[in-house]
Coordinates of C-alpha atoms and ligand atoms in Angstrom, one line a residue:
M312 CA 160.5 151.6 140.4
S313 CA 160.6 149.5 142.3
K314 CA 162.5 146.0 142.3
Q315 CA 160.1 142.8 142.0
F316 CA 160.2 139.7 143.6
D317 CA 158.3 136.7 144.2
V318 CA 159.7 136.5 148.1
I319 CA 161.6 138.8 150.3
V320 CA 163.5 138.2 153.3
I321 CA 164.6 140.0 156.3
G322 CA 167.1 139.2 158.0
G323 CA 170.4 137.3 156.8
G324 CA 170.2 134.6 160.2
P325 CA 170.2 130.8 159.9
G326 CA 166.0 131.3 159.3
G327 CA 165.8 134.4 157.1
Y328 CA 169.3 133.0 154.1
I329 CA 167.4 129.6 154.5
A330 CA 164.5 130.7 153.9
A331 CA 165.4 132.6 151.1
I332 CA 167.4 129.1 149.8
R333 CA 164.9 127.1 150.2
A334 CA 162.6 129.6 148.1
A335 CA 165.4 130.0 145.5
Q336 CA 165.7 126.2 145.3
L337 CA 161.4 126.2 144.8
G338 CA 162.0 128.4 141.5
M339 CA 161.0 131.8 143.0
N340 CA 163.2 134.9 142.6
V341 CA 164.5 136.3 146.0
A342 CA 165.3 138.3 147.6
C343 CA 167.3 138.4 151.2
I344 CA 168.4 141.7 153.5
D345 CA 170.4 141.8 155.6
E346 CA 171.6 144.3 157.9
W347 CA 175.3 143.2 159.9
K348 CA 178.8 144.9 158.9
N349 CA 181.9 143.6 159.5
A350 CA 185.0 145.9 161.1
A351 CA 185.3 147.6 157.4
G352 CA 181.1 148.2 157.1
G353 CA 180.9 145.3 154.6
P354 CA 178.2 143.0 154.6
A355 CA 178.4 139.8 157.2
P356 CA 175.4 137.0 156.8
G357 CA 174.7 134.8 158.8
G358 CA 173.1 136.8 161.9
T359 CA 173.3 135.9 165.6
C360 CA 174.2 132.8 165.4
T361 CA 177.5 133.3 162.4
N362 CA 179.0 137.1 164.1
V363 CA 177.8 137.1 168.1
G364 CA 176.6 133.3 168.6
C365 CA 177.1 129.9 168.3
I366 CA 180.0 130.2 165.1
P367 CA 182.5 132.5 167.6
S368 CA 181.7 130.8 170.3
K369 CA 182.6 127.6 169.6
A370 CA 185.3 128.9 168.2
L371 CA 186.5 129.6 171.9
L372 CA 185.6 126.9 173.4
Q373 CA 188.1 124.9 171.3
S374 CA 189.8 127.3 171.5
S375 CA 189.7 127.5 175.5
E376 CA 189.8 123.4 176.0
H377 CA 193.1 123.1 173.6
F378 CA 195.0 125.4 176.7
E379 CA 192.7 123.0 179.1
Q380 CA 193.6 119.7 177.3
A381 CA 197.4 121.2 177.2
N382 CA 197.8 121.9 180.9
H383 CA 195.6 119.8 182.3
H384 CA 195.4 116.6 180.1
F385 CA 198.4 115.8 178.4
A386 CA 200.5 113.9 180.3
D387 CA 198.1 111.7 181.4
H388 CA 198.7 110.6 178.4
G389 CA 202.6 110.7 178.7
I390 CA 203.3 114.2 177.1
S391 CA 204.7 117.1 178.5
L392 CA 204.8 120.5 178.2
K393 CA 206.5 123.8 179.9
D394 CA 205.3 127.0 180.0
V395 CA 201.5 127.3 178.0
K396 CA 201.2 130.3 176.8
M397 CA 197.5 131.4 175.4
D398 CA 197.6 134.6 173.0
V399 CA 194.2 136.4 173.7
A400 CA 194.7 138.1 170.7
K401 CA 195.5 135.2 168.0
M402 CA 192.7 134.0 170.1
I403 CA 190.3 135.8 169.2
G404 CA 191.4 136.2 165.7
R405 CA 190.8 133.0 164.6
K406 CA 188.1 132.9 165.7
D407 CA 187.5 135.8 163.7
S408 CA 189.0 134.2 160.8
V409 CA 185.8 130.9 161.4
V410 CA 183.4 133.9 161.7
K411 CA 184.1 135.8 158.3
Q412 CA 184.9 132.5 156.1
N413 CA 181.3 131.6 157.5
N414 CA 179.8 135.8 156.6
D415 CA 181.2 134.3 153.0
G416 CA 180.3 131.3 152.3
I417 CA 177.0 132.2 153.3
L418 CA 177.4 135.1 150.2
Y419 CA 178.6 132.6 147.6
L420 CA 175.4 130.4 148.8
L421 CA 172.9 132.5 148.3
K422 CA 174.3 134.0 144.7
K423 CA 174.7 129.7 144.1
N424 CA 171.4 130.2 144.2
K425 CA 170.2 133.0 142.7
V426 CA 169.0 134.9 145.9
T427 CA 169.2 138.6 145.4
F428 CA 171.6 140.1 148.3
F429 CA 170.5 143.9 149.5
H430 CA 173.1 144.4 152.3
G431 CA 170.7 147.7 154.5
R432 CA 167.7 147.0 156.3
G433 CA 164.8 146.7 155.2
S434 CA 161.4 148.5 156.0
F435 CA 157.8 148.4 155.6
V436 CA 156.3 150.6 153.6
K437 CA 152.9 149.6 152.5
A438 CA 150.9 146.8 151.5
A439 CA 150.7 147.1 147.5
E440 CA 149.0 145.5 144.9
G441 CA 149.2 141.7 145.1
G442 CA 152.0 142.4 148.0
Y443 CA 153.8 144.8 149.9
E444 CA 156.4 147.4 149.1
I445 CA 160.1 147.5 151.5
K446 CA 162.2 150.2 151.6
V447 CA 166.3 148.6 152.5
A448 CA 168.1 151.6 153.7
G449 CA 171.6 150.8 153.3
K450 CA 174.7 152.4 151.3
T451 CA 172.1 153.3 148.6
E452 CA 168.5 153.5 149.1
E453 CA 166.2 151.1 147.2
S454 CA 162.7 149.9 146.5
L455 CA 161.5 146.2 146.6
T456 CA 158.4 145.4 145.7
G457 CA 157.2 141.7 147.2
K458 CA 153.8 139.0 147.2
Q459 CA 155.3 136.9 149.5
I460 CA 157.4 138.3 152.8
I461 CA 159.4 136.6 155.0
L462 CA 160.5 138.4 158.6
A463 CA 164.0 136.7 160.1
T464 CA 164.7 139.9 162.0
G465 CA 166.0 136.9 165.4
S466 CA 166.7 138.9 168.5
N467 CA 168.8 140.8 171.2
A468 CA 170.4 139.8 174.4
R469 CA 168.5 141.6 177.1
A470 CA 170.0 144.3 180.0
L471 CA 169.4 144.5 183.1
P472 CA 167.0 147.2 184.0
G473 CA 168.7 150.3 183.9
V474 CA 172.5 148.9 182.9
P475 CA 173.1 149.5 179.8
F476 CA 175.5 147.4 178.2
D477 CA 178.5 149.1 177.1
E478 CA 180.2 146.6 175.9
E479 CA 184.0 147.4 178.0
T480 CA 182.7 146.4 181.3
V481 CA 178.8 145.7 181.3
L482 CA 179.1 142.8 177.9
S483 CA 176.0 141.5 176.4
N484 CA 176.6 138.2 173.8
D485 CA 178.5 139.8 171.7
G486 CA 181.5 141.5 174.2
A487 CA 181.9 138.8 176.2
L488 CA 183.4 136.8 172.2
R489 CA 185.9 139.9 172.0
I490 CA 187.2 141.0 175.6
G491 CA 191.3 140.9 174.9
A492 CA 193.1 139.9 178.1
V493 CA 191.6 137.1 180.3
P494 CA 190.5 139.3 183.4
K495 CA 191.7 138.1 187.0
K496 CA 187.7 137.9 187.5
L497 CA 184.7 137.6 185.7
A498 CA 180.9 138.2 187.1
L499 CA 178.0 136.6 184.7
I500 CA 174.7 137.2 185.9
G501 CA 172.7 134.0 184.8
S502 CA 173.6 130.7 184.5
G503 CA 171.8 129.6 181.3
V504 CA 173.3 129.1 178.2
I505 CA 175.3 131.5 177.8
G506 CA 176.7 131.2 181.2
L507 CA 177.9 128.0 181.3
E508 CA 179.6 128.2 177.9
M509 CA 181.2 131.8 178.5
G510 CA 181.9 130.8 181.4
S511 CA 183.3 128.1 180.4
V512 CA 186.5 129.0 177.7
W513 CA 187.3 132.3 180.5
R514 CA 187.4 129.3 183.0
R515 CA 189.6 128.1 181.1
L516 CA 191.8 130.5 180.3
G517 CA 192.4 131.2 184.5
A518 CA 189.8 133.4 184.9
E519 CA 187.6 133.4 188.3
V520 CA 184.7 133.1 187.1
T521 CA 181.2 133.7 189.4
I522 CA 177.7 133.4 187.9
L523 CA 175.0 135.0 189.7
E524 CA 172.0 132.6 189.4
G525 CA 167.9 133.8 190.1
L526 CA 167.0 130.5 190.0
P527 CA 167.0 128.5 192.9
T528 CA 167.6 125.1 190.6
F529 CA 170.8 124.8 187.9
L530 CA 169.6 124.6 184.7
G531 CA 165.7 123.7 186.1
A532 CA 164.6 122.5 181.7
V533 CA 167.3 119.5 181.9
D534 CA 166.3 116.8 183.1
E535 CA 167.6 117.0 186.9
Q536 CA 169.8 114.1 186.6
I537 CA 171.7 115.0 184.6
A538 CA 171.4 118.1 185.0
K539 CA 172.8 117.5 189.0
E540 CA 175.8 115.5 187.3
A541 CA 177.1 118.3 185.3
K542 CA 176.9 120.7 188.0
K543 CA 179.3 117.9 190.3
A544 CA 181.5 118.4 186.9
F545 CA 181.5 122.4 186.9
D546 CA 181.5 122.9 190.4
K547 CA 185.0 120.2 190.6
Q548 CA 186.6 122.6 187.4
G549 CA 186.1 125.5 190.3
L550 CA 182.9 127.1 187.9
K551 CA 181.5 128.9 191.6
I552 CA 177.7 128.7 190.8
E553 CA 175.9 130.4 193.4
L554 CA 171.9 129.8 192.8
G555 CA 168.7 131.6 194.8
V556 CA 170.2 135.6 194.0
K557 CA 168.2 138.1 193.8
V558 CA 170.2 140.9 192.5
G559 CA 170.8 144.3 193.3
E560 CA 172.7 147.5 192.1
V561 CA 175.4 146.5 190.2
K562 CA 178.2 150.0 189.6
T563 CA 179.9 150.1 187.5
S564 CA 184.0 152.2 188.1
K565 CA 187.3 152.6 186.5
K566 CA 188.2 149.1 188.5
G567 CA 185.9 147.3 187.0
V568 CA 182.4 146.2 188.4
A569 CA 180.8 145.9 191.9
I570 CA 177.4 143.4 191.5
A571 CA 175.2 143.4 195.3
Y572 CA 173.2 140.8 195.4
T573 CA 171.1 139.5 198.3
N574 CA 172.4 135.4 198.7
A575 CA 169.6 132.8 199.3
K576 CA 170.1 132.4 202.6
G577 CA 168.4 135.8 202.1
E578 CA 172.6 137.4 203.2
A579 CA 173.4 140.9 201.2
Q580 CA 176.3 140.9 199.2
T581 CA 178.8 142.3 197.1
L582 CA 180.9 140.3 194.2
E583 CA 183.4 143.1 192.6
A584 CA 184.6 142.1 189.4
D585 CA 186.8 143.1 186.3
K586 CA 184.5 142.6 183.6
L587 CA 180.5 140.9 184.2
I588 CA 178.5 139.1 181.2
V589 CA 174.9 139.7 182.0
S590 CA 173.6 136.6 180.0
I591 CA 168.9 136.4 180.4
G592 CA 168.0 135.7 177.3
R593 CA 167.4 136.8 174.6
V594 CA 164.5 139.1 173.4
P595 CA 163.3 139.3 169.9
N596 CA 164.1 141.9 167.6
T597 CA 161.5 143.8 165.4
I598 CA 163.6 147.4 165.9
G599 CA 163.3 149.6 162.1
L600 CA 160.7 147.5 161.2
N601 CA 158.4 149.4 161.1
A602 CA 156.0 146.9 161.6
E603 CA 152.8 149.7 162.7
A604 CA 152.2 151.3 158.5
V605 CA 151.1 147.4 157.6
G606 CA 149.0 146.6 161.0
L607 CA 151.6 143.2 161.9
K608 CA 150.8 142.2 164.8
L609 CA 153.3 142.0 167.9
G610 CA 152.5 140.1 171.3
E611 CA 154.0 140.9 174.9
R612 CA 157.4 140.9 174.7
G613 CA 157.3 142.1 170.9
D614 CA 158.3 139.0 169.8
I615 CA 156.4 139.2 165.6
L616 CA 152.9 136.6 166.9
V617 CA 152.7 134.0 164.4
D618 CA 150.1 130.7 163.9
A619 CA 151.6 127.2 164.3
D620 CA 152.3 127.6 159.8
C621 CA 154.7 130.7 161.5
K622 CA 151.9 133.0 159.1
T623 CA 151.2 136.0 161.0
N624 CA 148.2 138.3 160.9
L625 CA 148.9 139.8 157.6
P626 CA 148.9 138.0 154.1
G627 CA 151.8 136.8 152.5
V628 CA 154.0 137.8 155.7
W629 CA 155.6 134.6 158.2
A630 CA 158.1 135.7 160.6
V631 CA 160.4 132.4 161.3
G632 CA 163.3 132.3 163.9
D633 CA 163.9 134.1 166.8
V634 CA 161.2 136.3 166.5
V635 CA 158.8 134.2 167.3
R636 CA 157.3 132.2 169.7
G637 CA 159.6 128.9 170.5
P638 CA 163.0 127.8 171.5
M639 CA 165.7 130.2 170.3
L640 CA 168.7 127.6 168.3
A641 CA 169.7 128.1 164.8
H642 CA 168.8 124.2 163.5
K643 CA 164.8 125.7 164.6
A644 CA 165.4 128.3 162.3
E645 CA 166.1 126.5 160.0
E646 CA 163.7 124.1 160.0
E647 CA 160.8 126.7 160.4
G648 CA 162.4 128.8 157.3
V649 CA 162.5 125.7 155.0
A650 CA 159.2 124.9 156.2
V651 CA 157.5 129.1 154.3
A652 CA 159.2 128.3 151.1
E653 CA 157.8 125.0 150.7
R654 CA 155.0 126.2 152.3
I655 CA 154.7 129.4 150.4
A656 CA 155.2 126.6 147.1
G657 CA 152.3 124.5 147.9
Q658 CA 153.9 122.0 149.5
H659 CA 154.1 121.0 153.4
G660 CA 156.8 121.8 155.5
H661 CA 156.7 120.8 158.7
V662 CA 158.7 121.4 161.3
N663 CA 158.1 118.6 164.7
F664 CA 159.2 120.4 167.7
N665 CA 159.2 117.7 169.6
T666 CA 161.7 116.6 167.9
V667 CA 164.4 119.6 168.5
P668 CA 167.9 119.0 169.7
W669 CA 169.4 121.1 172.9
V670 CA 172.1 121.0 173.1
I671 CA 175.6 123.5 175.3
Y672 CA 179.2 123.0 173.7
T673 CA 180.6 122.6 178.2
S674 CA 182.7 120.0 179.2
P675 CA 181.3 118.1 180.1
E676 CA 178.4 118.5 176.8
I677 CA 174.9 117.9 177.6
A678 CA 172.4 117.0 175.2
W679 CA 169.2 116.4 174.9
V680 CA 165.7 115.9 172.7
G681 CA 162.0 115.6 174.0
R682 CA 160.5 115.8 177.6
T683 CA 162.9 114.7 181.1
E684 CA 161.5 112.6 183.5
Q685 CA 160.2 115.8 185.7
Q686 CA 158.2 116.5 182.0
L687 CA 156.5 113.2 181.8
K688 CA 155.7 112.5 186.5
A689 CA 153.6 115.8 185.4
D690 CA 152.0 115.1 182.3
G691 CA 151.8 111.3 183.9
V692 CA 153.2 109.5 181.9
A693 CA 153.9 105.9 183.0
Y694 CA 157.7 105.7 181.9
K695 CA 160.3 103.2 182.4
A696 CA 164.1 105.0 183.1
G697 CA 167.3 103.3 181.9
T698 CA 171.2 105.2 182.0
F699 CA 174.9 104.1 181.1
P700 CA 177.8 105.5 182.6
F701 CA 180.1 106.9 180.5
L702 CA 182.7 105.2 183.0
A703 CA 181.4 101.9 181.8
N704 CA 182.6 102.5 178.1
G705 CA 186.0 101.7 176.4
R706 CA 185.9 104.2 174.2
A707 CA 185.7 107.3 176.8
R708 CA 188.1 105.6 178.8
A709 CA 190.6 105.5 176.3
L710 CA 190.5 109.2 175.1
G711 CA 190.4 110.0 179.0
D712 CA 187.2 111.4 179.7
T713 CA 184.4 109.4 181.8
T714 CA 182.3 112.0 182.8
G715 CA 178.8 111.4 182.7
M716 CA 175.6 108.9 181.2
V717 CA 173.6 108.6 178.8
K718 CA 169.8 108.1 179.6
F719 CA 166.9 107.0 178.0
L720 CA 162.9 107.8 179.2
A721 CA 160.6 104.5 177.3
D722 CA 157.1 104.3 177.5
A723 CA 155.9 101.7 180.2
K724 CA 153.4 99.9 178.0
T725 CA 154.8 100.9 174.7
D726 CA 158.7 101.3 175.3
E727 CA 158.2 103.9 172.7
I728 CA 161.5 106.8 172.9
L729 CA 160.6 109.5 174.9
G730 CA 162.8 111.8 176.2
V731 CA 166.3 111.1 175.5
H732 CA 168.9 112.9 177.9
I733 CA 173.4 113.1 177.7
V734 CA 176.0 114.2 180.1
G735 CA 179.7 113.9 178.3
P736 CA 181.8 113.4 176.0
M737 CA 180.7 114.8 171.9
A738 CA 176.8 115.0 173.8
S739 CA 176.4 116.8 170.2
E740 CA 176.9 114.5 168.2
L741 CA 176.3 111.7 170.1
I742 CA 172.4 113.2 170.1
A743 CA 171.2 113.4 166.2
E744 CA 171.2 109.2 166.9
A745 CA 168.0 110.2 169.2
V746 CA 166.6 112.1 167.0
V747 CA 166.7 110.2 164.3
A748 CA 165.1 107.9 166.1
M749 CA 162.0 109.4 167.2
E750 CA 161.8 111.2 164.7
F751 CA 160.0 107.3 163.6
R752 CA 158.7 106.4 167.0
A753 CA 161.5 104.2 168.0
S754 CA 161.3 101.6 171.4
A755 CA 164.4 101.8 173.0
E756 CA 164.7 98.0 172.3
D757 CA 165.1 99.0 168.5
I758 CA 167.8 100.7 169.5
A759 CA 169.1 98.0 171.8
R760 CA 169.1 95.2 169.0
I761 CA 171.2 98.0 166.2
C762 CA 174.2 97.4 165.9
H763 CA 176.7 100.0 167.3
A764 CA 180.6 100.2 166.5
H765 CA 182.9 99.5 168.4
P766 CA 185.4 101.1 170.6
S767 CA 182.1 104.4 170.4
L768 CA 180.5 106.5 172.2
S769 CA 177.7 105.8 170.5
E770 CA 177.8 102.3 172.5
A771 CA 176.4 104.0 176.1
T772 CA 173.4 104.8 173.9
K773 CA 172.6 101.1 173.5
E774 CA 173.5 100.5 176.9
A775 CA 171.8 103.6 177.9
A776 CA 168.5 102.0 175.4
L777 CA 169.4 98.3 177.1
A778 CA 169.4 99.8 180.6
V779 CA 165.8 100.4 179.6
D780 CA 165.3 96.4 180.1
K781 CA 167.6 96.0 183.2
R782 CA 169.5 94.2 179.6
T783 CA 173.1 96.0 179.6
L784 CA 175.4 93.7 178.5
N785 CA 178.8 95.9 179.8
F786 CA 177.7 97.2 183.2
Ligands
LIG1614 P1 170.1 136.2 163.5 O1 170.5 135.1 163.5 O2 169.3 137.0 165.3 O3 169.6 136.8 162.3 C1 169.4 138.2 161.9 C2 169.3 139.0 161.0 O4 168.5 139.9 160.8 C3 171.0 139.9 161.6 O5 171.2 139.6 160.6 C4 170.5 140.8 161.8 O6 171.7 142.0 161.5 C5 168.9 141.0 160.9 N1 168.1 142.8 160.8 C6 167.1 143.4 161.5 N2 166.1 143.5 161.6 C7 166.8 143.5 159.6 C8 165.9 144.7 159.4 N3 165.2 145.3 159.9 N4 166.1 144.5 157.9 C9 168.0 144.6 158.0 N5 168.3 143.4 158.5 C10 167.6 142.9 160.1 N6 172.3 128.9 168.3 C11 171.6 127.2 168.4 O7 171.6 126.6 168.0 N7 172.8 126.6 168.9 C12 174.3 127.3 169.1 O8 174.6 126.1 170.2 C13 173.5 128.3 169.8 N8 175.0 129.5 170.3 C14 174.5 130.6 170.7 C15 175.3 131.6 171.1 C16 174.9 132.7 171.4 C17 176.3 133.5 172.5 C18 173.9 133.9 171.0 C19 173.6 135.1 171.5 C20 173.1 132.0 170.8 C21 173.2 131.4 170.4 N9 172.6 130.4 169.8 C22 172.9 129.1 169.5 C23 170.8 130.7 169.8 C24 170.9 131.1 167.7 O9 172.1 132.2 167.0 C25 170.4 131.7 166.7 O10 168.7 131.4 167.7 C26 169.4 132.3 166.1 O11 170.9 133.0 165.2 C27 168.7 132.4 165.6 O12 168.1 133.1 163.9 P2 167.4 134.2 163.4 O13 167.6 133.5 161.9 O14 165.9 133.9 163.8 O15 168.3 135.7 163.7
LIG1615 P1 168.7 131.8 179.0 O1 167.2 131.6 178.9 O2 169.6 130.6 178.9 O3 168.8 131.7 180.5 C1 169.1 133.2 181.4 C2 169.8 132.9 182.5 O4 169.1 133.5 183.4 C3 168.3 131.9 183.3 O5 168.7 130.6 184.4 C4 167.6 132.3 184.6 O6 166.8 132.2 185.2 C5 168.6 133.6 184.7 N1 167.9 134.6 184.7 C6 166.9 135.8 183.7 N2 166.9 136.8 184.9 C7 168.0 137.0 186.3 C8 167.7 137.9 186.8 N3 167.0 139.2 187.0 N4 169.6 137.2 188.0 C9 169.9 136.7 187.5 N5 169.4 135.5 187.2 C10 168.8 135.8 185.8 O7 169.7 132.3 178.6 P2 170.4 133.1 177.9 O8 172.1 132.3 178.8 O9 171.2 134.0 178.0 O10 170.9 132.5 176.8 C11 169.4 133.0 175.0 C12 169.4 131.5 174.1 O11 170.8 131.5 172.8 C13 169.3 131.0 175.0 O12 168.0 131.1 175.3 C14 169.4 129.7 173.6 O13 168.6 129.8 172.8 C15 170.1 130.8 172.8 N6 171.6 129.7 173.4 C16 171.8 128.8 172.5 C17 173.2 128.2 172.8 C18 173.2 126.2 172.5 O14 172.4 126.5 171.5 N7 174.7 126.6 172.2 C19 174.8 129.1 173.7 C20 174.1 130.0 173.8 C21 173.0 130.8 173.7

């Protein structure tokens, strides 16, 4: 006998579990199916984000940043330490326990909201009377029927053609987050978000890190001025980034890995390393969903095709998060999950793609929302720019971290904020003010006239807004 639900969510990552909670809050009878297993084979909801993405990477970034501070910056504060050591096993153990707290937290939240959780793989069986029949293959097999189905099956790391991940020498984000000892030499392919974050972790811990990037420009999606400033900081730290390369054969051996490539000058090179992290993007995941059984339409990238409202080609079937178009970000997945649950309940769920913030958690952090200067030029929009360096911010000086700047881009005529770009300390937190401002369609002058606490990094935001009108007070 099939168990009946109003909504069945397949996938328990940030897109799926948040959609399930919101649908339950709106009075629906909801099931959430997730197949991720912890080391003991038990459920580990939270998806890529919780298990091998956002959360564990930030745990390692924090540990390695403490190590870097203790080694190189505590002395400036008069603190002397001898013989600073990193216990990698303990660092990885701490990261694992942070992940487990999050897994347990999600199980608790699902229970609190009366969402029925199923541990196993969910797949379509057939369209059924008033909905769809879904099979759950876990320790036991279950049959469920749902009036509405939300697919949130996420994404997987993209491998280089002919170079599969062995998670020992050739690592995806999964293996990159559980390297057991600091490699002497670490190679990465792709200087995108994962390349920079993971490269930073292992460089701080003492590895000699080289990142090979195919494109000739560094962080092409980032505002050029901000990307340049970030590159300067990474160069100073000793993070080697080679742009405009063409990667050739990758050979693994007991000793490690040898990567043949052509550099930007067209010269043949070989990079030898103990380990290689491949971070060249991610591919949408629909493995095991049995999409064919119901005629669910997929795109060329293997993504589930949806309209602006996350509706698929099938009535009552929705898809959110990494498995559909748009940026592969946890908060984007969550917003889509909430919006879909609200649409199912007859409300007007909405996601504003223009105000989805991006953060790269390196040191300095890079964060932005809205359009870059190069995009505004390409769009033919007349704009004014204002920047303020952290060098002139009292709190940044007290922190001992004055790298970077805040940059505002506002419409030349109306002064409406079109983009805010930050490279520097706590950019991840500072960007929230810019997101709120843009959601309310604020002008740069609105921010310039708001009282900001002193001394705080947020004063750099206010000053950058003042700079749009060429009237900074502290620079
Ligand atoms: P996922 O989180 O991938 O979840 C999908 C879930 O569905 C998984 O648990 C999977 O096991 C399950 N599943 C799939 N198919 C089935 C099936 N048939 N049956 C049952 N279960 C199934 N984003 C940020 O915003 N900030 C960050 O700092 C950040 N850091 C990242 C760091 C790394 C190293 C990586 C790899 C990613 C990072 N991301 C970050 C991206 C973020 O993890 C994803 O955008 C986010 O997890 C997408 O959520 P989702 O719910 O769409 O999919
Ligand atoms: P990415 O898209 O950020 O970067 C991939 C990089 O690899 C690009 O610069 C690309 O030009 C390069 N590349 C692609 N093919 C190549 C090749 N054959 N040779 C050399 N270079 C090549 O992808 P990444 O870093 O794998 O991350 C995947 C996604 O995960 C991100 O786009 C982001 O959506 C998400 N993520 C988000 C984080 C955050 O929000 N802080 C952190 C980590 C990941």
